[in-house]
Short mmCIF file of C-alpha atoms in Angstrom, two decimals:
data_model
loop_
_atom_site.label_atom_id
_atom_site.label_comp_id
_atom_site.label_asym_id
_atom_site.label_seq_id
_atom_site.Cartn_x
_atom_site.Cartn_y
_atom_site.Cartn_z
CA MET A 1 -21.97 -6.72 -7.71
CA PRO A 2 -22.21 -3.75 -5.64
CA ASN A 3 -19.77 -2.69 -3.12
CA ARG A 4 -16.65 -5.75 -4.59
CA PRO A 5 -13.66 -4.53 -4.53
CA ILE A 6 -13.23 -4.42 -8.55
CA LEU A 7 -10.38 -6.95 -8.72
CA GLU A 8 -12.62 -9.59 -7.15
CA ALA A 9 -15.25 -8.89 -9.47
CA LEU A 10 -12.71 -8.39 -12.35
CA ASN A 11 -11.30 -12.19 -11.45
CA ASP A 12 -15.06 -13.74 -11.76
CA LEU A 13 -16.16 -12.64 -15.29
CA PRO A 14 -14.81 -14.33 -18.48
CA ALA A 15 -11.30 -14.62 -19.50
CA ALA A 16 -11.66 -11.76 -22.27
CA GLN A 17 -13.80 -9.54 -20.73
CA ALA A 18 -11.53 -9.27 -17.32
CA ALA A 19 -8.75 -9.07 -20.02
CA GLN A 20 -9.93 -5.43 -21.90
CA LEU A 21 -11.40 -4.85 -17.99
CA HIS A 22 -7.84 -5.15 -15.93
CA GLN A 23 -6.28 -2.47 -19.52
CA GLN A 24 -8.98 -0.20 -19.33
CA LEU A 25 -8.41 -0.34 -15.44
CA ASP A 26 -4.69 -0.13 -15.71
CA THR A 27 -4.90 2.93 -18.23
CA LEU A 28 -6.76 4.95 -14.68
CA GLU A 29 -5.39 3.87 -12.54
CA LEU A 30 -1.90 5.45 -14.76
CA ASP A 31 -3.77 8.60 -16.01
CA ILE A 32 -4.87 8.83 -11.34
CA ALA A 33 -1.20 7.85 -10.71
CA HIS A 34 0.69 11.60 -12.97
CA ARG A 35 -1.38 13.61 -11.07
CA ALA A 36 -0.81 12.37 -7.14
CA THR A 37 0.94 14.04 -3.88
CA ALA A 38 2.57 13.43 -1.38
CA GLN A 39 0.94 13.19 1.88
CA VAL A 40 3.28 15.75 3.96
CA GLY A 41 6.03 14.40 5.79
CA ALA A 42 6.36 12.06 3.97
CA ARG A 43 9.77 13.28 2.17
CA GLU A 44 10.71 13.39 6.20
CA LEU A 45 9.53 10.49 7.51
CA LEU A 46 10.81 8.38 4.46
CA THR A 47 14.47 10.51 5.53
CA LYS A 48 14.20 9.38 8.68
CA LEU A 49 13.86 5.97 8.28
CA ARG A 50 16.43 6.01 5.96
CA SER A 51 18.54 7.57 7.55
CA ARG A 52 17.92 4.57 11.15
CA GLY A 53 18.44 1.67 8.31
CA ASP A 54 14.52 0.44 7.84
CA ARG A 55 14.07 -1.26 5.09
CA ILE A 56 10.39 0.45 3.55
CA GLY A 57 9.08 -1.85 1.00
CA ILE A 58 5.74 -0.84 -1.20
CA LEU A 59 2.54 -3.25 -1.15
CA THR A 60 -0.19 -2.09 -3.78
CA ARG A 61 -3.53 -3.93 -5.20
CA ASN A 62 -2.63 -1.51 -7.80
CA SER A 63 -0.03 -2.41 -10.36
CA LYS A 64 4.00 -1.48 -10.63
CA PRO A 65 3.44 0.82 -12.92
CA ASN A 66 1.62 2.27 -11.47
CA ALA A 67 2.67 2.62 -8.24
CA GLN A 68 5.84 3.95 -9.93
CA ALA A 69 5.10 6.31 -11.52
CA THR A 70 2.70 7.92 -8.65
CA LEU A 71 6.29 7.66 -6.33
CA ALA A 72 8.58 9.48 -9.98
CA ALA A 73 5.29 12.02 -9.40
CA CYS A 74 5.29 12.33 -5.50
CA GLY A 75 8.68 12.72 -5.84
CA LEU A 76 9.52 10.08 -3.37
CA ALA A 77 10.96 6.88 -6.19
CA GLU A 78 13.84 7.72 -4.69
CA PHE A 79 12.87 5.94 -1.03
CA PHE A 80 11.19 3.10 -3.29
CA PRO A 81 14.14 0.24 -5.28
CA THR A 82 12.26 -1.50 -8.11
CA GLU A 83 12.71 -4.16 -5.89
CA SER A 84 10.18 -3.00 -2.74
CA ILE A 85 7.56 -2.60 -4.31
CA LEU A 86 5.35 -6.07 -4.91
CA SER A 87 1.78 -4.97 -7.01
CA ARG A 88 -0.47 -7.21 -8.07
CA HIS A 89 0.74 -9.18 -9.94
CA CYS A 90 3.49 -9.58 -8.41
CA CYS A 91 1.89 -11.38 -4.94
CA PRO A 92 -1.65 -11.57 -4.17
CA PRO A 93 -3.74 -9.01 -3.88
CA LYS A 94 -4.49 -7.20 -0.22
CA PRO A 95 -5.85 -7.68 2.08
CA SER A 96 -3.15 -11.61 0.83
CA PRO A 97 -0.93 -11.16 3.69
CA ASP A 98 1.29 -12.78 1.13
CA GLY A 99 2.94 -9.90 -0.25
CA ILE A 100 4.02 -8.49 3.69
CA TRP A 101 5.75 -11.74 3.92
CA GLN A 102 7.47 -11.84 0.52
CA LEU A 103 9.10 -7.98 1.47
CA LEU A 104 9.38 -9.37 4.50
CA SER A 105 11.59 -12.70 3.29
CA GLY A 106 13.69 -10.78 0.75
CA TRP A 107 14.47 -8.14 3.55
CA SER A 108 14.84 -11.69 6.57
CA ALA A 109 13.48 -10.75 8.19
CA SER A 110 10.15 -11.34 10.54
CA PRO A 111 6.80 -9.93 10.86
CA ASP A 112 6.60 -9.24 14.47
CA ARG A 113 9.28 -6.79 14.04
CA SER A 114 7.85 -4.84 11.15
CA VAL A 115 4.61 -2.55 10.43
CA MET A 116 2.27 -1.96 7.74
CA VAL A 117 0.88 1.65 7.40
CA GLY A 118 -1.95 2.23 5.63
CA ASP A 119 -5.08 4.12 4.61
CA TYR A 120 -7.55 1.45 3.80
CA VAL A 121 -9.25 -1.04 6.02
CA PHE A 122 -7.13 -3.82 2.92
CA ASP A 123 -3.79 -2.42 4.48
CA LEU A 124 -4.77 -2.59 7.63
CA GLU A 125 -6.05 -6.69 7.32
CA ALA A 126 -3.17 -7.65 5.67
CA GLY A 127 -0.57 -6.41 8.46
CA ARG A 128 -2.95 -8.84 11.30
CA ARG A 129 -2.35 -11.67 8.40
CA ALA A 130 1.06 -10.95 8.04
CA GLY A 131 1.38 -10.37 11.71
CA SER A 132 3.09 -6.72 11.76
CA ALA A 133 1.59 -4.29 13.93
CA THR A 134 -0.58 -1.59 11.87
CA VAL A 135 -0.36 1.45 11.53
CA TYR A 136 -3.43 3.43 10.17
CA LEU A 137 -3.21 6.50 8.85
CA ASP A 138 -6.66 8.54 8.11
CA PRO A 139 -6.32 12.67 7.83
CA THR A 140 -10.18 13.22 8.40
CA GLY A 141 -9.59 12.08 12.07
CA GLU A 142 -12.64 9.30 11.68
CA PHE A 143 -10.87 6.09 11.77
CA PRO A 144 -13.88 3.92 10.04
CA TRP A 145 -11.45 0.82 10.79
CA GLN A 146 -9.84 1.54 14.11
CA GLY A 147 -10.48 -1.49 15.48
CA LEU A 148 -7.69 -2.67 12.86
CA ALA A 149 -5.23 -0.63 13.99
CA ASP A 150 -2.63 -0.37 17.31
CA LEU A 151 -2.35 3.40 16.31
CA PRO A 152 -4.36 5.35 14.04
CA ILE A 153 -3.46 8.94 13.01
CA THR A 154 -4.22 11.59 10.70
CA THR A 155 -0.49 12.40 10.35
CA LEU A 156 3.13 11.09 8.75
CA ALA A 157 4.74 13.69 11.19
CA GLU A 158 3.34 11.49 14.16
CA ILE A 159 5.25 8.56 12.97
CA THR A 160 7.92 10.53 12.47
CA ALA A 161 8.14 12.19 15.17
CA MET A 162 7.99 8.87 17.30
CA LEU A 163 10.97 7.13 15.63
#
């Protein structure tokens, strides 16, 4: 079905066909991960958050090995302990809020004192559903899902400047 999210489309296929396509998806995502580059200002923001004692995590619709490969390619793996990286295999994928709640529970933190930063509608929907503040990163400045964001930004430096 056109314009349907890939994970949801795969879940509707017969198990054998879905398993083969999931394997192909994992391979494709991992190839892309190895070529990833960090957003401008990512290291500075993560360094600032860590210096403040803030907890940070990754919630991705990709696999955990993909997220780890992406972080390694970007030179940011040091900021994210393994237990703070949740994938589609750890919890229902975004836009479900379950992954956010799982991270917050592990940190003994509450949604009203958390922020979900994302660049896609599923990130913002998950943050809203979890009760977190939402920051929408769109380097183009177009913000098609601005209605779901508490704060629209075009660079991560905007967050760093607010801290």
